[in-house]
Short mmCIF file of C-alpha atoms and ligand atoms in Angstrom, two decimals:
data_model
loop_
_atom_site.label_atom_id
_atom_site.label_comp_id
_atom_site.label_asym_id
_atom_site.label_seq_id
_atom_site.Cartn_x
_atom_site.Cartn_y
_atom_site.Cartn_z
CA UNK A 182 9.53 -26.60 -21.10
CA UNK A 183 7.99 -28.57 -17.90
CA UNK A 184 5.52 -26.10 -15.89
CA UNK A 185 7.68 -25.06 -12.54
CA UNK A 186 4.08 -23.73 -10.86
CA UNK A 187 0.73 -25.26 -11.31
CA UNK A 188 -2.29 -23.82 -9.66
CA UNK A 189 -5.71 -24.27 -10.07
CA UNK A 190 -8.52 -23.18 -8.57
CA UNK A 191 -6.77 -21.77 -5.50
CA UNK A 192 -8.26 -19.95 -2.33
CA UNK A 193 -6.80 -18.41 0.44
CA UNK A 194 -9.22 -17.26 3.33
CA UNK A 195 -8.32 -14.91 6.10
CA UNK A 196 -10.25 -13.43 9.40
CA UNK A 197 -12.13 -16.72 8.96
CA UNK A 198 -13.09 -16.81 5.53
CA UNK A 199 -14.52 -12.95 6.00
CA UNK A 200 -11.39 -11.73 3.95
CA UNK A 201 -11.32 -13.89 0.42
CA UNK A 202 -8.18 -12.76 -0.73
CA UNK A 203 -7.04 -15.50 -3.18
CA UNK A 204 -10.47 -16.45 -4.58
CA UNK A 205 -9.71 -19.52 -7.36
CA UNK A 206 -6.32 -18.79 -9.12
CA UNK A 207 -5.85 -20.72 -11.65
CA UNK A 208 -2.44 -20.12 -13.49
CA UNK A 209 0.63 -22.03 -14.70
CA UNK A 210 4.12 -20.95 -14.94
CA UNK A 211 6.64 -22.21 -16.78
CA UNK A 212 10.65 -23.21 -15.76
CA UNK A 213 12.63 -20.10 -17.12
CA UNK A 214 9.68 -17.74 -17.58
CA UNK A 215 10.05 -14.08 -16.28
CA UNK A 216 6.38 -13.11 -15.33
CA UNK A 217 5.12 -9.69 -13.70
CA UNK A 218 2.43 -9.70 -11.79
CA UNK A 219 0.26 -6.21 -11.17
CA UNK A 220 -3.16 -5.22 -9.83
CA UNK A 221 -4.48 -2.97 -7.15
CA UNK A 222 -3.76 -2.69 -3.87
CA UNK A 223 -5.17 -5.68 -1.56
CA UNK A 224 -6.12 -7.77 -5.38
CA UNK A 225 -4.30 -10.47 -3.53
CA UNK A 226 -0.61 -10.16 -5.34
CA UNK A 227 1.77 -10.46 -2.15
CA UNK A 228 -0.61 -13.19 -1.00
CA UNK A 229 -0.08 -15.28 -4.58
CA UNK A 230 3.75 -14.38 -4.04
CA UNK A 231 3.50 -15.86 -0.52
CA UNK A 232 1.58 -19.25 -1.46
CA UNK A 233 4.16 -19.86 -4.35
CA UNK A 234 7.00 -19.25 -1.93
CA UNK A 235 5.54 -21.44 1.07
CA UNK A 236 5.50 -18.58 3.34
CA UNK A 237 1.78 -19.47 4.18
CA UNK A 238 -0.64 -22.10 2.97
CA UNK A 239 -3.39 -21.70 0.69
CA UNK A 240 -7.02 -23.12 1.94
CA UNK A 241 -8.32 -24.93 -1.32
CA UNK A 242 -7.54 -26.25 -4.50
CA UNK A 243 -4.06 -26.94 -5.80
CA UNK A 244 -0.56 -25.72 -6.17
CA UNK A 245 2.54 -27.43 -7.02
CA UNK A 246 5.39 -25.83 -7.34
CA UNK A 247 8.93 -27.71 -8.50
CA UNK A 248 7.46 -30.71 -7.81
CA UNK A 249 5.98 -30.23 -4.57
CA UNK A 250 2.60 -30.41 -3.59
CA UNK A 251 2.53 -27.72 -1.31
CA UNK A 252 -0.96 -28.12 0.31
CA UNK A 253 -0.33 -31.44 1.72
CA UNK A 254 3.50 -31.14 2.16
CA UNK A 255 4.72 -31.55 6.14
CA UNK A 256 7.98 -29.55 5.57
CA UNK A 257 7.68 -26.21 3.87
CA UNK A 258 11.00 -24.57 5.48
CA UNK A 259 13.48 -27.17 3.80
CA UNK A 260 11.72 -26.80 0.33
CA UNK A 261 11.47 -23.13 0.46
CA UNK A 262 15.38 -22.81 1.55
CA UNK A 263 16.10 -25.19 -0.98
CA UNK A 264 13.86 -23.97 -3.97
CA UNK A 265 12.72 -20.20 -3.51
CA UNK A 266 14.99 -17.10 -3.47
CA UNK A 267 12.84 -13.98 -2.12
CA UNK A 268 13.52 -10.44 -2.66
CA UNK A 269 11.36 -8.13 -1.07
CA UNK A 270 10.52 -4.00 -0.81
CA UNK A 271 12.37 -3.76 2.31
CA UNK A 272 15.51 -5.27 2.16
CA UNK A 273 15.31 -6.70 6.03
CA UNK A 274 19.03 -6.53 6.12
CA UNK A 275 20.55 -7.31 9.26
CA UNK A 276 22.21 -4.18 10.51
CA UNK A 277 24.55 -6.19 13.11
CA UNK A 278 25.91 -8.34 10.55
CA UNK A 279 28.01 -7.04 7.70
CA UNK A 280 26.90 -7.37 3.78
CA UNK A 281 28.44 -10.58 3.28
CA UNK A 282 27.23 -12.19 6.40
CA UNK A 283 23.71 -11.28 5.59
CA UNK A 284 24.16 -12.73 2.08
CA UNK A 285 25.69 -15.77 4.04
CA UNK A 286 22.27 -15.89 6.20
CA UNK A 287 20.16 -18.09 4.35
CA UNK A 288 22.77 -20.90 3.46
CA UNK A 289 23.14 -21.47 7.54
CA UNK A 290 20.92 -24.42 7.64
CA UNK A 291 22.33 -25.99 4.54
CA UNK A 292 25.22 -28.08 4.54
CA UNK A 293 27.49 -25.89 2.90
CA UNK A 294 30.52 -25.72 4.42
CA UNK A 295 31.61 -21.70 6.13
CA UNK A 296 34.69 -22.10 3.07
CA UNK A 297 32.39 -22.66 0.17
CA UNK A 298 29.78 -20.22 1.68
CA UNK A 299 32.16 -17.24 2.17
CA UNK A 300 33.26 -18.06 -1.91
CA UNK A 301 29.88 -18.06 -3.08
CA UNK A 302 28.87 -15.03 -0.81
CA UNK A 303 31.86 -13.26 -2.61
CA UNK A 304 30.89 -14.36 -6.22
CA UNK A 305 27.33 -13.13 -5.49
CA UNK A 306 28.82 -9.23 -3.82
CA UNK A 307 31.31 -9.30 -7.24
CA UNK A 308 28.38 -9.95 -9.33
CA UNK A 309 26.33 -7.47 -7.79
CA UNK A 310 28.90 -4.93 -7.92
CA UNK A 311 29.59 -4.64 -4.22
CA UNK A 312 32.82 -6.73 -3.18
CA UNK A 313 34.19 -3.46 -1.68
CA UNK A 314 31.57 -3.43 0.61
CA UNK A 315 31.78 -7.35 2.03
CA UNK A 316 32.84 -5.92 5.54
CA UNK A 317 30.08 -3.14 5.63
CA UNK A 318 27.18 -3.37 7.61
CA UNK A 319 23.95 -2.41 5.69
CA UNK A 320 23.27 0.85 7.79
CA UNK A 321 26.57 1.94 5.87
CA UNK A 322 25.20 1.51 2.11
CA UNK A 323 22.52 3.30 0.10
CA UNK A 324 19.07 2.03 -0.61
CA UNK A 325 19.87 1.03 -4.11
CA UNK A 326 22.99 -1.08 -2.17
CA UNK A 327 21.32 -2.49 0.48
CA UNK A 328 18.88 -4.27 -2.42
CA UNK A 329 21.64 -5.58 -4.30
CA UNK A 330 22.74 -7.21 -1.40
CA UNK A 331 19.54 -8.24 -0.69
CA UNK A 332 19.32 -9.75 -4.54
CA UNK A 333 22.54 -11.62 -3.56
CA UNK A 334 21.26 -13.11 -0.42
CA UNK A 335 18.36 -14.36 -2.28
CA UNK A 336 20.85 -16.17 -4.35
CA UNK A 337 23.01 -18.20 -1.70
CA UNK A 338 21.11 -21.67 -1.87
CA UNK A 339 20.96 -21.41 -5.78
CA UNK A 340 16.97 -21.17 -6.15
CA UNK A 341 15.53 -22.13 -8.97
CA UNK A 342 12.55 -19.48 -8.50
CA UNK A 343 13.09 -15.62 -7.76
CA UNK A 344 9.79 -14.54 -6.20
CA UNK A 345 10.41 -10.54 -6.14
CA UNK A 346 7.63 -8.41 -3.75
CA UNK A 347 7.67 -4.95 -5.24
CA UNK A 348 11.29 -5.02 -5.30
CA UNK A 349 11.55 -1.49 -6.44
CA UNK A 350 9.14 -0.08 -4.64
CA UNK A 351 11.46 1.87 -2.30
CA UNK A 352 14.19 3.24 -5.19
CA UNK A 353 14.08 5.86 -7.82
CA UNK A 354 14.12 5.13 -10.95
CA UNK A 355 17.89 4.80 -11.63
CA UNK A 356 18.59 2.27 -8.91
CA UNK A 357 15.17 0.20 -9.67
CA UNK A 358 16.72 -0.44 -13.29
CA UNK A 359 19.84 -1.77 -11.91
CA UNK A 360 18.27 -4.03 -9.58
CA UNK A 361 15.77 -4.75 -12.59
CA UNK A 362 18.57 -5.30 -14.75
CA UNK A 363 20.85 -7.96 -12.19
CA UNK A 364 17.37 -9.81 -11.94
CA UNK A 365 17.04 -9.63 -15.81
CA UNK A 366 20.66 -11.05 -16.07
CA UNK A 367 20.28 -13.88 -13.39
CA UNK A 368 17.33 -14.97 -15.34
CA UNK A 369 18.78 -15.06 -18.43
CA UNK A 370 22.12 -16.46 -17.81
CA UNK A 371 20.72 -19.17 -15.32
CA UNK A 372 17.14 -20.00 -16.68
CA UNK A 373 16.65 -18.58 -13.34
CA UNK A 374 12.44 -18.36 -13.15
CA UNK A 375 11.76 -14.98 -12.19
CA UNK A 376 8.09 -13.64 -10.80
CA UNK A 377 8.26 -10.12 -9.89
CA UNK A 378 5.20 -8.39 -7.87
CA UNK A 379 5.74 -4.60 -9.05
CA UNK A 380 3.25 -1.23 -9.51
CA UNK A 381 5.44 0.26 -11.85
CA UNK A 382 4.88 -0.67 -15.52
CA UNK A 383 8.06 0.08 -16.70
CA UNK A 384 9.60 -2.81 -14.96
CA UNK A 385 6.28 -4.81 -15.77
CA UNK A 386 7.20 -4.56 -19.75
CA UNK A 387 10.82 -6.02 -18.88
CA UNK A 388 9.37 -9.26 -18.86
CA UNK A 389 7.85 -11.72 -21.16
CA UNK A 390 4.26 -11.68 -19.74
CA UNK A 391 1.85 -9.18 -17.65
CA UNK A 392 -0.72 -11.34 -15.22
CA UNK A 393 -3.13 -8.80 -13.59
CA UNK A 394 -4.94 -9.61 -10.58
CA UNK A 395 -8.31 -8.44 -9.47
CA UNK A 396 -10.04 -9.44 -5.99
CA UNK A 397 -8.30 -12.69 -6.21
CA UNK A 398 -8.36 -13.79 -9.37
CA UNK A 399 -6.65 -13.55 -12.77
CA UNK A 400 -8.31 -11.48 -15.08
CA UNK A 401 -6.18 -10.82 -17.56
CA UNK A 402 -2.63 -12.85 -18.75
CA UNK A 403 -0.53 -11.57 -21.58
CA UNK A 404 2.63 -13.10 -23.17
N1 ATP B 630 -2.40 -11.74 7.29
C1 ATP B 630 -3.56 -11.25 6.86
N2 ATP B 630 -4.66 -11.28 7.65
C2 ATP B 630 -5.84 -10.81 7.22
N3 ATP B 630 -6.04 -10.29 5.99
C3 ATP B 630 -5.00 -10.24 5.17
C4 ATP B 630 -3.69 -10.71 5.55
N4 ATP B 630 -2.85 -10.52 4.53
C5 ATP B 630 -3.56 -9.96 3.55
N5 ATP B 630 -4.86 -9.78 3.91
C6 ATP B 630 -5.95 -9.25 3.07
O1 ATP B 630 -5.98 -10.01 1.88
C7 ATP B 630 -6.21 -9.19 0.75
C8 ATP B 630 -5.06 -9.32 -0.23
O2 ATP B 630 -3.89 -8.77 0.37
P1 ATP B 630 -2.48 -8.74 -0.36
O3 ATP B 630 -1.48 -8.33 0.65
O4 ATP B 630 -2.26 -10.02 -1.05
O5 ATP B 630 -2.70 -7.57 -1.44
P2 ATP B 630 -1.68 -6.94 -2.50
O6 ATP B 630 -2.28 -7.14 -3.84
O7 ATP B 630 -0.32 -7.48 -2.27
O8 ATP B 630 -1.75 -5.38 -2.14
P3 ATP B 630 -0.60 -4.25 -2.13
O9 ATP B 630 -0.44 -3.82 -3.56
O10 ATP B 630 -1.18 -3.17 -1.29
O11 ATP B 630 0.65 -4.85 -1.54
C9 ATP B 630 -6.41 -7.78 1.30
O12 ATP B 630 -7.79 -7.56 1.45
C10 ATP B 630 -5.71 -7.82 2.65
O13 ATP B 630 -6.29 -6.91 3.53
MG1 MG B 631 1.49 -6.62 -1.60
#
């Protein structure tokens, strides 16, 4: 299987290089793989998440990821709308748009047409269990709802990486296995790659390797 993300040696610097929080990952990923990722507080997890989404750029070294070079690429927004699917431990709904517009949200900017959208936004609410709740706004639905729809959204543009920030962080323990278990589904019936931020190491052992992180670096990566 081709490596989807290849980093080495890669720093991320903030307050001016007073806060080291990525501090020379190294670490390859491949296409397919479901991969936890834990350590403590401020170890530098989110911030991994967010250079392997494109949400911010690292300082040094190297990461590609699908392909892209992602330290010297111009446009991050077009390959992280095209590439990355991100679920996070608030769902950020949007309370003035109904569950299946918010799950419509991301594909905006593509050029799906408003038709082909509104089928695949319905696929994605049947799929997660919630096609009686299309016309709903998120305000209406519980919290173990609201990330299901938020699972779906991340699904609109068909990514071919779930990056998931403590996606349970904010349910009990029956609704984090669902959402647990619709990831674990997704990445098994679409080779979907799936890298899941998470305290909790009962969703940690759902996946086929632990990567711990400690003051920005691996220090210890189990399959
Ligand atoms: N935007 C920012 N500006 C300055 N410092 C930051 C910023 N984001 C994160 N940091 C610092 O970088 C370090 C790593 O933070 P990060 O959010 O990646 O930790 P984390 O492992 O996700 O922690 P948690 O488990 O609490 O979510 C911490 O010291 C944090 O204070
Ligand atoms: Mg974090």
């Amino acid at each position: 299987m081709a490596n989807i993300v290849e980093i080495e040696n890669l720093t991320k610097y903030y307050e001016k290089g007073s806060v080291k929080a990525l501090n020379g990952i190294n670490l390859t990923i491949e296409e397919g793989e479901f991969v936890a990722i834990m350590g403590p507080s401020g170890s530098g997890k989110s911030t991994l998440l967010n250079m392997i989404g494109a949400l911010d750029r690292g300082d040094k070294g190297k990461i590609i990821v699908d392909g892209h070079n992602l330290l010297s690429k111009k446009d991050l927004s077009t390959f992280r709308s095209q590439t990355i699917g991100f679920v996070f431990q608030l769902d950020n709904l949007l309370p003035m748009l109904s569950s299946i517009e918010n799950i419509e949200l991301p594909a905006y900017e593509s050029k799906t047409s408003s038709d082909e959208m509104r089928k695949k936004a319905l696929e994605l609410l049947k799929s997660v269990g919630l096609e009686d709740k299309a016309k709903f706004s998120p305000v209406k639905l519980s919290g173990g709802e609201r990330q299901r729809i938020a699972v779906a959204r991340a699904l609109i543009n068909s990514p071919s990486i779930i990056l998931a920030d403590e996606p349970t962080g904010s349910l009990d323990s029956d609704n984090s296995q669902k959402i647990i278990q619709l990831l674990k589904d997704l990445h098994e019936k679409e080779n979907i790659t799936l890298i899941i931020v998470t305290h909790d190491s009962n969703v940690a052992n759902q996946s086929n390797r632990i990567i711990n992180i400690l003051d920005g670096k691996v220090v210890n990566d189990s399959n």
